[in-house]
CSV table of C-alpha atoms and ligand atoms in Angstrom, one decimal:
chain,number,residue,atom,x,y,z
A,1,UNK,CA,41.1,-123.0,-142.6
A,2,UNK,CA,44.2,-122.1,-145.1
A,3,UNK,CA,46.7,-119.2,-144.3
A,4,UNK,CA,48.5,-117.8,-147.6
A,5,UNK,CA,51.5,-116.5,-147.1
A,6,UNK,CA,51.0,-112.6,-148.1
A,7,UNK,CA,54.8,-112.8,-149.2
A,8,UNK,CA,54.5,-115.7,-151.6
A,9,UNK,CA,53.7,-114.8,-155.2
A,10,UNK,CA,50.5,-115.1,-156.8
A,11,UNK,CA,49.5,-116.5,-160.1
A,12,UNK,CA,46.6,-115.0,-161.8
A,13,UNK,CA,45.5,-117.3,-165.3
A,14,UNK,CA,44.7,-115.0,-168.0
A,15,UNK,CA,46.4,-112.2,-166.5
A,16,UNK,CA,45.6,-109.5,-169.2
A,17,UNK,CA,41.9,-110.5,-169.6
A,18,UNK,CA,39.1,-107.9,-168.6
A,19,UNK,CA,38.8,-108.9,-165.4
A,20,UNK,CA,42.1,-110.3,-164.1
A,21,UNK,CA,43.6,-107.3,-164.9
A,22,UNK,CA,42.2,-105.5,-162.3
A,23,UNK,CA,42.5,-108.4,-159.8
A,24,UNK,CA,46.7,-108.2,-160.9
A,25,UNK,CA,46.6,-104.8,-160.2
A,26,UNK,CA,44.7,-104.8,-156.6
A,27,UNK,CA,47.0,-107.7,-156.0
A,28,UNK,CA,49.8,-105.2,-156.5
A,29,UNK,CA,48.2,-102.7,-154.9
A,30,UNK,CA,47.9,-104.5,-151.6
A,31,UNK,CA,52.2,-105.2,-151.8
A,32,UNK,CA,52.1,-108.6,-153.3
A,33,UNK,CA,54.0,-110.4,-155.9
A,34,UNK,CA,52.3,-111.6,-159.3
A,35,UNK,CA,53.0,-114.2,-161.8
A,36,UNK,CA,50.4,-113.1,-164.6
A,37,UNK,CA,50.0,-116.1,-167.5
A,38,UNK,CA,48.9,-114.8,-171.0
A,39,UNK,CA,49.5,-117.0,-174.2
A,40,UNK,CA,51.5,-114.7,-175.8
A,41,UNK,CA,53.9,-112.5,-173.4
A,42,UNK,CA,55.4,-110.8,-176.8
A,43,UNK,CA,52.8,-109.7,-178.5
A,44,UNK,CA,52.6,-106.0,-179.2
A,45,UNK,CA,49.3,-105.2,-178.5
A,46,UNK,CA,47.1,-105.6,-175.2
A,47,UNK,CA,49.7,-106.2,-172.9
A,48,UNK,CA,50.7,-102.6,-171.9
A,49,UNK,CA,48.7,-101.9,-169.1
A,50,UNK,CA,50.2,-105.0,-167.5
A,51,UNK,CA,54.1,-103.3,-168.8
A,52,UNK,CA,52.8,-100.1,-166.8
A,53,UNK,CA,51.8,-101.8,-163.8
A,54,UNK,CA,55.1,-104.2,-163.8
A,55,UNK,CA,57.2,-100.4,-164.1
A,56,UNK,CA,54.7,-98.6,-161.1
A,57,UNK,CA,55.4,-102.0,-159.0
A,58,UNK,CA,59.4,-102.8,-159.8
A,59,UNK,CA,59.7,-106.5,-159.2
A,60,UNK,CA,56.6,-107.7,-158.3
A,61,UNK,CA,54.8,-108.6,-161.6
A,62,UNK,CA,56.2,-111.1,-163.8
A,63,UNK,CA,54.0,-112.7,-167.2
A,64,UNK,CA,54.4,-116.1,-168.0
A,65,UNK,CA,53.6,-118.0,-171.5
A,66,UNK,CA,51.1,-120.6,-170.8
A,67,UNK,CA,48.0,-121.7,-173.0
A,68,UNK,CA,45.2,-123.9,-171.4
A,69,UNK,CA,45.0,-126.5,-174.0
A,70,UNK,CA,49.4,-127.1,-173.3
A,71,UNK,CA,49.7,-129.6,-171.2
A,72,UNK,CA,51.9,-128.6,-168.5
A,73,UNK,CA,52.2,-125.1,-169.4
A,74,UNK,CA,51.3,-123.8,-166.2
A,75,UNK,CA,53.3,-125.7,-164.0
A,76,UNK,CA,56.7,-123.2,-163.9
A,77,UNK,CA,55.0,-120.4,-163.7
A,78,UNK,CA,53.2,-121.9,-160.5
A,79,UNK,CA,56.3,-123.0,-158.6
A,80,UNK,CA,56.6,-121.3,-154.8
A,81,UNK,CA,52.9,-119.9,-154.9
A,82,UNK,CA,50.4,-120.5,-152.4
A,83,UNK,CA,47.8,-119.0,-154.2
A,84,UNK,CA,46.5,-119.8,-157.8
A,85,UNK,CA,43.8,-117.7,-159.2
A,86,UNK,CA,42.5,-119.2,-162.4
A,87,UNK,CA,40.3,-116.8,-164.3
A,88,UNK,CA,41.5,-117.8,-167.9
A,89,UNK,CA,38.6,-119.4,-169.9
A,90,UNK,CA,36.7,-117.6,-173.0
A,91,UNK,CA,33.7,-115.6,-172.6
A,92,UNK,CA,32.5,-115.5,-176.1
A,93,UNK,CA,28.9,-114.4,-176.9
A,94,UNK,CA,26.5,-114.6,-179.8
A,95,UNK,CA,26.3,-117.0,-182.7
A,96,UNK,CA,30.0,-119.2,-182.4
A,97,UNK,CA,31.1,-121.8,-185.6
A,98,UNK,CA,32.2,-124.3,-183.3
A,99,UNK,CA,31.2,-123.6,-179.5
A,100,UNK,CA,32.8,-127.5,-178.6
A,101,UNK,CA,36.2,-126.1,-179.8
A,102,UNK,CA,35.8,-122.6,-178.7
A,103,UNK,CA,34.4,-122.8,-175.7
A,104,UNK,CA,34.0,-125.6,-174.0
A,105,UNK,CA,37.6,-127.7,-174.3
A,106,UNK,CA,39.3,-124.7,-173.3
A,107,UNK,CA,37.3,-124.0,-170.4
A,108,UNK,CA,37.1,-127.9,-169.2
A,109,UNK,CA,40.8,-129.1,-170.4
A,110,UNK,CA,42.3,-125.9,-169.4
A,111,UNK,CA,41.0,-126.7,-166.0
A,112,UNK,CA,42.1,-130.0,-165.7
A,113,UNK,CA,45.7,-128.5,-167.3
A,114,UNK,CA,45.5,-126.1,-164.7
A,115,UNK,CA,44.8,-128.4,-161.7
A,116,UNK,CA,47.2,-131.2,-163.2
A,117,UNK,CA,50.0,-128.6,-162.1
A,118,UNK,CA,48.4,-127.5,-159.1
A,119,UNK,CA,48.9,-131.3,-157.9
A,120,UNK,CA,52.2,-131.5,-159.4
A,121,UNK,CA,53.8,-128.2,-157.3
A,122,UNK,CA,53.7,-128.5,-153.8
A,123,UNK,CA,53.4,-125.2,-153.0
A,124,UNK,CA,50.0,-124.1,-153.6
A,125,UNK,CA,47.5,-124.6,-151.0
A,126,UNK,CA,44.3,-122.6,-152.4
A,127,UNK,CA,42.9,-122.2,-155.8
A,128,UNK,CA,40.5,-119.8,-156.3
A,129,UNK,CA,38.3,-120.7,-159.4
A,130,UNK,CA,36.6,-117.8,-162.0
A,131,UNK,CA,33.3,-119.6,-162.3
A,132,UNK,CA,30.1,-117.5,-163.2
A,133,UNK,CA,26.5,-117.2,-162.1
A,134,UNK,CA,26.0,-119.3,-165.6
A,135,UNK,CA,27.5,-122.4,-163.8
A,136,UNK,CA,24.5,-121.6,-161.1
A,137,UNK,CA,21.7,-121.4,-163.5
A,138,UNK,CA,20.8,-122.3,-167.0
A,139,UNK,CA,18.0,-120.3,-168.4
A,140,UNK,CA,16.0,-117.8,-166.1
A,141,UNK,CA,13.0,-120.1,-166.4
A,142,UNK,CA,14.9,-122.1,-164.0
A,143,UNK,CA,13.9,-119.7,-161.1
A,144,UNK,CA,10.1,-121.1,-161.8
A,145,UNK,CA,9.3,-122.6,-158.0
A,146,UNK,CA,11.9,-120.5,-156.1
A,147,UNK,CA,12.5,-117.1,-154.8
A,148,UNK,CA,16.3,-116.7,-155.4
A,149,UNK,CA,19.0,-118.8,-156.7
A,150,UNK,CA,22.1,-119.5,-154.0
A,151,UNK,CA,25.2,-121.0,-154.2
A,152,UNK,CA,23.9,-124.5,-153.6
A,153,UNK,CA,22.3,-124.0,-157.1
A,154,UNK,CA,23.7,-126.0,-160.3
A,155,UNK,CA,22.7,-125.7,-163.4
A,156,UNK,CA,21.2,-128.4,-165.0
A,157,UNK,CA,19.8,-127.2,-168.2
A,158,UNK,CA,22.4,-125.9,-170.1
A,159,UNK,CA,24.6,-128.5,-173.0
A,160,UNK,CA,26.8,-128.5,-175.9
A,161,UNK,CA,24.2,-127.1,-178.0
A,162,UNK,CA,22.1,-125.0,-176.0
A,163,UNK,CA,23.7,-121.9,-173.7
A,164,UNK,CA,27.4,-123.1,-174.7
A,165,UNK,CA,28.8,-120.7,-172.5
A,166,UNK,CA,26.5,-121.5,-169.3
A,167,UNK,CA,27.8,-125.3,-170.1
A,168,UNK,CA,31.4,-124.4,-170.7
A,169,UNK,CA,31.5,-122.9,-167.0
A,170,UNK,CA,29.4,-125.7,-165.3
A,171,UNK,CA,31.8,-128.5,-167.0
A,172,UNK,CA,34.7,-126.7,-166.0
A,173,UNK,CA,33.7,-126.1,-162.1
A,174,UNK,CA,32.5,-129.6,-161.7
A,175,UNK,CA,35.9,-131.2,-162.9
A,176,UNK,CA,37.5,-128.3,-160.5
A,177,UNK,CA,35.3,-129.7,-157.4
A,178,UNK,CA,36.4,-133.2,-158.5
A,179,UNK,CA,39.9,-133.1,-158.8
A,180,UNK,CA,39.8,-130.8,-155.3
A,181,UNK,CA,38.1,-133.4,-153.2
A,182,UNK,CA,40.6,-136.0,-155.0
A,183,UNK,CA,43.4,-134.9,-152.5
A,184,UNK,CA,43.9,-132.8,-149.5
A,185,UNK,CA,46.7,-130.6,-149.8
A,186,UNK,CA,44.9,-127.8,-151.6
A,187,UNK,CA,41.2,-126.3,-151.3
A,188,UNK,CA,39.2,-124.7,-153.4
A,189,UNK,CA,36.8,-121.7,-153.4
A,190,UNK,CA,35.1,-120.6,-156.8
A,191,UNK,CA,33.8,-116.9,-157.3
A,192,UNK,CA,30.3,-116.6,-159.5
A,193,UNK,CA,30.0,-113.3,-161.2
A,194,UNK,CA,27.4,-111.9,-162.7
A,195,UNK,CA,27.6,-109.9,-166.5
A,196,UNK,CA,30.5,-108.0,-165.1
A,197,UNK,CA,30.6,-104.5,-166.4
A,198,UNK,CA,32.7,-101.5,-165.7
A,199,UNK,CA,36.0,-99.9,-166.7
A,200,UNK,CA,38.6,-101.7,-168.3
A,201,UNK,CA,42.3,-101.8,-168.2
A,202,UNK,CA,42.8,-102.9,-171.6
A,203,UNK,CA,41.2,-102.3,-174.7
A,204,UNK,CA,42.2,-105.6,-175.9
A,205,UNK,CA,39.6,-108.1,-174.4
A,206,UNK,CA,37.3,-110.1,-176.6
A,207,UNK,CA,34.5,-110.4,-173.4
A,208,UNK,CA,31.4,-110.8,-173.5
A,209,UNK,CA,31.4,-107.8,-171.7
A,210,UNK,CA,32.3,-105.6,-174.1
A,211,UNK,CA,30.1,-106.7,-177.0
A,212,UNK,CA,27.0,-107.1,-174.9
A,213,UNK,CA,26.9,-103.2,-173.7
A,214,UNK,CA,27.8,-102.7,-177.8
A,215,UNK,CA,24.4,-103.8,-179.0
A,216,UNK,CA,22.6,-100.7,-176.7
A,217,UNK,CA,24.6,-98.0,-179.8
A,218,UNK,CA,24.7,-100.5,-182.9
A,219,UNK,CA,21.0,-99.8,-183.3
A,220,UNK,CA,19.9,-103.4,-182.8
A,221,UNK,CA,17.7,-102.3,-179.7
A,222,UNK,CA,16.0,-99.0,-181.4
A,223,UNK,CA,12.6,-100.3,-181.3
A,224,UNK,CA,13.0,-101.7,-177.9
A,225,UNK,CA,14.6,-104.1,-175.9
A,226,UNK,CA,13.6,-107.7,-175.1
A,227,UNK,CA,12.4,-108.0,-171.3
A,228,UNK,CA,15.6,-110.0,-169.8
A,229,UNK,CA,17.1,-109.6,-166.4
A,230,UNK,CA,20.6,-110.4,-165.8
A,231,UNK,CA,22.6,-110.1,-162.9
A,232,UNK,CA,25.4,-107.5,-162.8
A,233,UNK,CA,28.4,-106.8,-160.9
A,234,UNK,CA,31.0,-104.1,-161.5
A,235,UNK,CA,34.2,-105.4,-162.8
A,236,UNK,CA,36.6,-103.9,-159.5
A,237,UNK,CA,34.1,-105.5,-156.9
A,238,UNK,CA,34.2,-108.9,-158.7
A,239,UNK,CA,38.2,-108.7,-158.4
A,240,UNK,CA,37.9,-107.9,-155.3
A,241,UNK,CA,35.8,-110.7,-154.2
A,242,UNK,CA,38.8,-113.0,-156.0
A,243,UNK,CA,41.1,-111.8,-153.7
A,244,UNK,CA,39.1,-111.8,-150.8
A,245,UNK,CA,38.3,-115.4,-151.1
A,246,UNK,CA,42.2,-116.1,-151.9
A,247,UNK,CA,43.0,-114.4,-148.2
A,248,UNK,CA,40.5,-115.1,-146.3
A,249,UNK,CA,41.6,-118.6,-144.1
A,250,UNK,CA,38.0,-120.0,-143.6
A,251,UNK,CA,36.9,-118.8,-146.9
A,252,UNK,CA,34.9,-122.1,-148.4
A,253,UNK,CA,32.7,-123.4,-151.4
A,254,UNK,CA,31.4,-121.1,-153.6
A,255,UNK,CA,30.6,-117.6,-153.6
A,256,UNK,CA,27.9,-115.6,-155.8
A,257,UNK,CA,29.4,-112.1,-156.7
A,258,UNK,CA,26.7,-110.2,-157.8
A,259,UNK,CA,25.4,-106.8,-156.8
A,260,UNK,CA,21.6,-106.9,-158.3
A,261,UNK,CA,19.4,-108.1,-161.3
A,262,UNK,CA,18.9,-105.5,-163.7
A,263,UNK,CA,16.5,-105.6,-167.0
A,264,UNK,CA,18.0,-104.5,-170.2
A,265,UNK,CA,15.6,-101.7,-170.4
A,266,UNK,CA,16.8,-100.7,-166.8
A,267,UNK,CA,20.2,-100.8,-168.1
A,268,UNK,CA,19.2,-98.5,-171.2
A,269,UNK,CA,17.2,-96.1,-169.0
A,270,UNK,CA,20.7,-95.8,-167.2
A,271,UNK,CA,22.1,-94.7,-170.1
A,272,UNK,CA,19.9,-92.7,-171.6
A,273,UNK,CA,19.9,-90.6,-168.4
A,274,UNK,CA,23.8,-90.2,-167.9
A,275,UNK,CA,24.5,-89.9,-171.9
A,276,UNK,CA,21.2,-88.8,-173.5
A,277,UNK,CA,19.8,-89.5,-176.5
A,278,UNK,CA,22.9,-89.1,-179.2
A,279,UNK,CA,22.7,-93.4,-178.9
A,280,UNK,CA,20.2,-95.5,-179.9
A,281,UNK,CA,19.4,-96.7,-175.9
A,282,UNK,CA,15.9,-98.8,-175.8
A,283,UNK,CA,13.1,-96.8,-174.1
A,284,UNK,CA,10.4,-99.5,-174.1
A,285,UNK,CA,10.1,-103.3,-173.7
A,286,UNK,CA,8.9,-105.2,-176.7
A,287,UNK,CA,6.4,-108.0,-176.6
A,288,UNK,CA,7.8,-111.3,-176.7
A,289,UNK,CA,6.5,-112.9,-179.8
A,290,UNK,CA,7.7,-109.8,-181.4
A,291,UNK,CA,11.2,-110.4,-179.6
A,292,UNK,CA,10.6,-114.2,-181.2
A,293,UNK,CA,9.9,-113.4,-185.0
A,294,UNK,CA,13.2,-111.3,-184.9
A,295,UNK,CA,15.2,-113.3,-182.8
A,296,UNK,CA,17.8,-115.0,-185.4
A,297,UNK,CA,18.2,-111.4,-186.8
A,298,UNK,CA,19.7,-110.7,-183.2
A,299,UNK,CA,21.7,-113.7,-183.1
A,300,UNK,CA,19.2,-115.0,-180.6
A,301,UNK,CA,17.8,-118.7,-180.8
A,302,UNK,CA,13.6,-118.7,-180.2
A,303,UNK,CA,14.4,-121.3,-177.4
A,304,UNK,CA,16.3,-119.1,-175.9
A,305,UNK,CA,13.9,-116.2,-175.9
A,306,UNK,CA,11.2,-118.5,-174.6
A,307,UNK,CA,13.3,-119.8,-171.8
A,308,UNK,CA,14.7,-116.4,-170.7
A,309,UNK,CA,12.5,-113.4,-171.5
A,310,UNK,CA,9.9,-112.0,-169.4
A,311,UNK,CA,11.2,-114.5,-166.6
A,312,UNK,CA,12.3,-112.3,-163.4
A,313,UNK,CA,15.6,-113.7,-162.2
A,314,UNK,CA,17.2,-113.3,-158.2
A,315,UNK,CA,20.8,-114.4,-157.2
A,316,UNK,CA,21.3,-114.4,-153.4
A,317,UNK,CA,24.7,-113.0,-152.2
A,318,UNK,CA,24.2,-112.2,-148.8
A,319,UNK,CA,26.9,-115.3,-147.9
A,320,UNK,CA,29.6,-113.4,-150.0
A,321,UNK,CA,28.9,-110.4,-147.9
A,322,UNK,CA,28.7,-111.7,-144.6
A,323,UNK,CA,31.5,-114.7,-144.7
A,324,UNK,CA,33.9,-112.1,-147.3
A,325,UNK,CA,32.7,-109.0,-146.2
A,326,UNK,CA,32.0,-107.9,-149.6
A,327,UNK,CA,30.1,-104.5,-150.6
A,328,UNK,CA,29.0,-104.5,-153.7
A,329,UNK,CA,28.8,-101.2,-156.1
A,330,UNK,CA,25.2,-99.4,-157.1
A,331,UNK,CA,24.7,-100.9,-161.0
A,332,UNK,CA,23.8,-97.7,-162.2
A,333,UNK,CA,27.4,-96.2,-161.0
A,334,UNK,CA,28.8,-99.4,-162.8
A,335,UNK,CA,27.0,-99.2,-165.9
A,336,UNK,CA,27.5,-95.2,-166.6
A,337,UNK,CA,31.7,-95.9,-165.9
A,338,UNK,CA,31.4,-98.7,-168.7
A,339,UNK,CA,30.5,-96.5,-170.9
A,340,UNK,CA,32.0,-93.8,-170.1
A,341,UNK,CA,35.2,-95.5,-170.6
A,342,UNK,CA,33.8,-96.7,-173.9
A,343,UNK,CA,33.9,-93.1,-175.2
A,344,UNK,CA,37.2,-92.4,-173.3
A,345,UNK,CA,38.5,-95.1,-175.3
A,346,UNK,CA,37.1,-94.1,-178.7
A,347,UNK,CA,35.3,-97.3,-179.2
A,348,UNK,CA,31.7,-95.7,-178.8
A,349,UNK,CA,31.6,-92.2,-180.6
B,401,LIG,P1,38.4,-111.8,-171.4
B,401,LIG,O1,39.2,-110.6,-171.5
B,401,LIG,O2,38.3,-112.2,-172.5
B,401,LIG,O3,39.3,-113.0,-170.8
B,401,LIG,C1,39.7,-114.4,-170.7
B,401,LIG,C2,41.0,-114.5,-170.6
B,401,LIG,O4,41.0,-116.3,-171.4
B,401,LIG,C3,41.7,-113.6,-171.4
B,401,LIG,O5,42.9,-113.4,-170.8
B,401,LIG,C4,42.1,-114.9,-172.4
B,401,LIG,O6,44.2,-115.1,-172.3
B,401,LIG,C5,42.4,-116.4,-171.5
B,401,LIG,N1,42.4,-117.4,-172.6
B,401,LIG,C6,41.1,-117.7,-173.6
B,401,LIG,N2,41.4,-118.9,-174.2
B,401,LIG,C7,43.2,-119.0,-173.6
B,401,LIG,C8,43.6,-120.2,-174.0
B,401,LIG,N3,43.3,-121.2,-175.1
B,401,LIG,N4,44.8,-120.6,-173.4
B,401,LIG,C9,45.3,-119.2,-172.4
B,401,LIG,N5,44.2,-118.4,-171.9
B,401,LIG,C10,43.2,-118.2,-172.6
B,401,LIG,O7,37.2,-112.4,-170.6
B,401,LIG,P2,37.1,-111.8,-169.1
B,401,LIG,O8,35.2,-111.1,-169.0
B,401,LIG,O9,37.7,-111.1,-168.3
B,401,LIG,O10,36.6,-113.5,-168.6
B,401,LIG,C11,37.1,-113.7,-167.4
B,401,LIG,C12,36.6,-114.8,-166.5
B,401,LIG,O11,35.6,-114.5,-165.7
B,401,LIG,C13,36.7,-116.2,-167.4
B,401,LIG,O12,36.8,-117.5,-166.7
B,401,LIG,C14,34.6,-116.1,-167.4
B,401,LIG,O13,34.0,-117.0,-168.0
B,401,LIG,C15,34.7,-114.9,-166.4
B,401,LIG,N6,33.3,-114.6,-166.1
B,401,LIG,C16,32.7,-113.6,-166.9
B,401,LIG,C17,32.2,-113.2,-166.5
B,401,LIG,C18,31.9,-111.5,-167.5
B,401,LIG,O14,31.0,-110.7,-167.8
B,401,LIG,N7,33.1,-110.9,-167.9
B,401,LIG,C19,31.2,-113.3,-165.8
B,401,LIG,C20,31.3,-114.5,-165.2
B,401,LIG,C21,32.3,-115.0,-165.3
B,401,LIG,P3,44.7,-114.1,-173.2
B,401,LIG,O15,44.6,-113.0,-173.3
B,401,LIG,O16,46.1,-114.9,-173.0
B,401,LIG,O17,44.6,-114.7,-174.9
């Protein structure tokens, strides 16, 4: 049982990110004091929403410079915190020039770096780490022989050259558990969101959450969508899960934060229902052989298509609902709210 003093400041790493911004906002609305780390607290763009939150909650939000790859850079901001919510990690989709440097090293070394600071700062009692369903499964074909993935499952199929983002999340989470088990002062709770969608507090995030929905309007699915299922969760629910996981004394282990799985066609159907025919939302699924031929043009590998398209997917969130009392929004609301925000922000016209 870990009791967190509700008056102690909470450290949120990567505080300006898409998901973390909602965590920061909810913590402030709950009356907590928050220290948010960002790479560059003086950057002129991308922190506006945090400055507004700081003004709305005087004296309760401060920004601190820290880089995942700069050893010891989180230590000072952590001093006096009992709860550390570590979200910072790159979530980049599509073909990358150097996945090792762009994804894997910041995720793994960054987690090690943050937890070395936790080891050095006596006040910390609990770390909540943003992991992902990507650390639970690699490809959808991993469902073979299962009804549903649970928090007991680990991704055993991703590597530095296949599903690199999933690999980055898996090795980072494994390192976190290793470091946690090597000591007995602080405990670790991990949160595993599916694809996070829903309204963004920032227009500056490079998150894959932003690029994914872009593919529904850029013409790439004009002929049809791949029969691909994904786990989906609302950004507001994913953020709230982190906070409840942090402040529930008995919380332990891995918590899946996923509302349900939907297909790309389901998303297209929801978007078309809400926003009409103005955009090229898909209206049907294309046969897998066709998808496979066109895969490289769409930035996918043929191996990805083989191992993911056409396979059902399921994540069991029952432990999260039962132990943390979380309820997850209907995914249609999430999808519509996400796209409406893109219109409001002028990202789609
Ligand atoms: P995001 O908006 O891109 O946020 C990522 C954050 O990581 C940014 O705030 C960025 O900070 C920080 N970061 C990246 N490289 C860094 C570095 N070298 N040093 C310090 N900070 C660094 O993405 P997000 O979608 O909110 O993702 C947040 C977390 O949720 C990640 O751990 C991601 O793996 C996880 N997650 C996301 C999803 C999803 O669908 N979005 C699903 C499951 C899990 P700066 O702004 O300071 O550069």
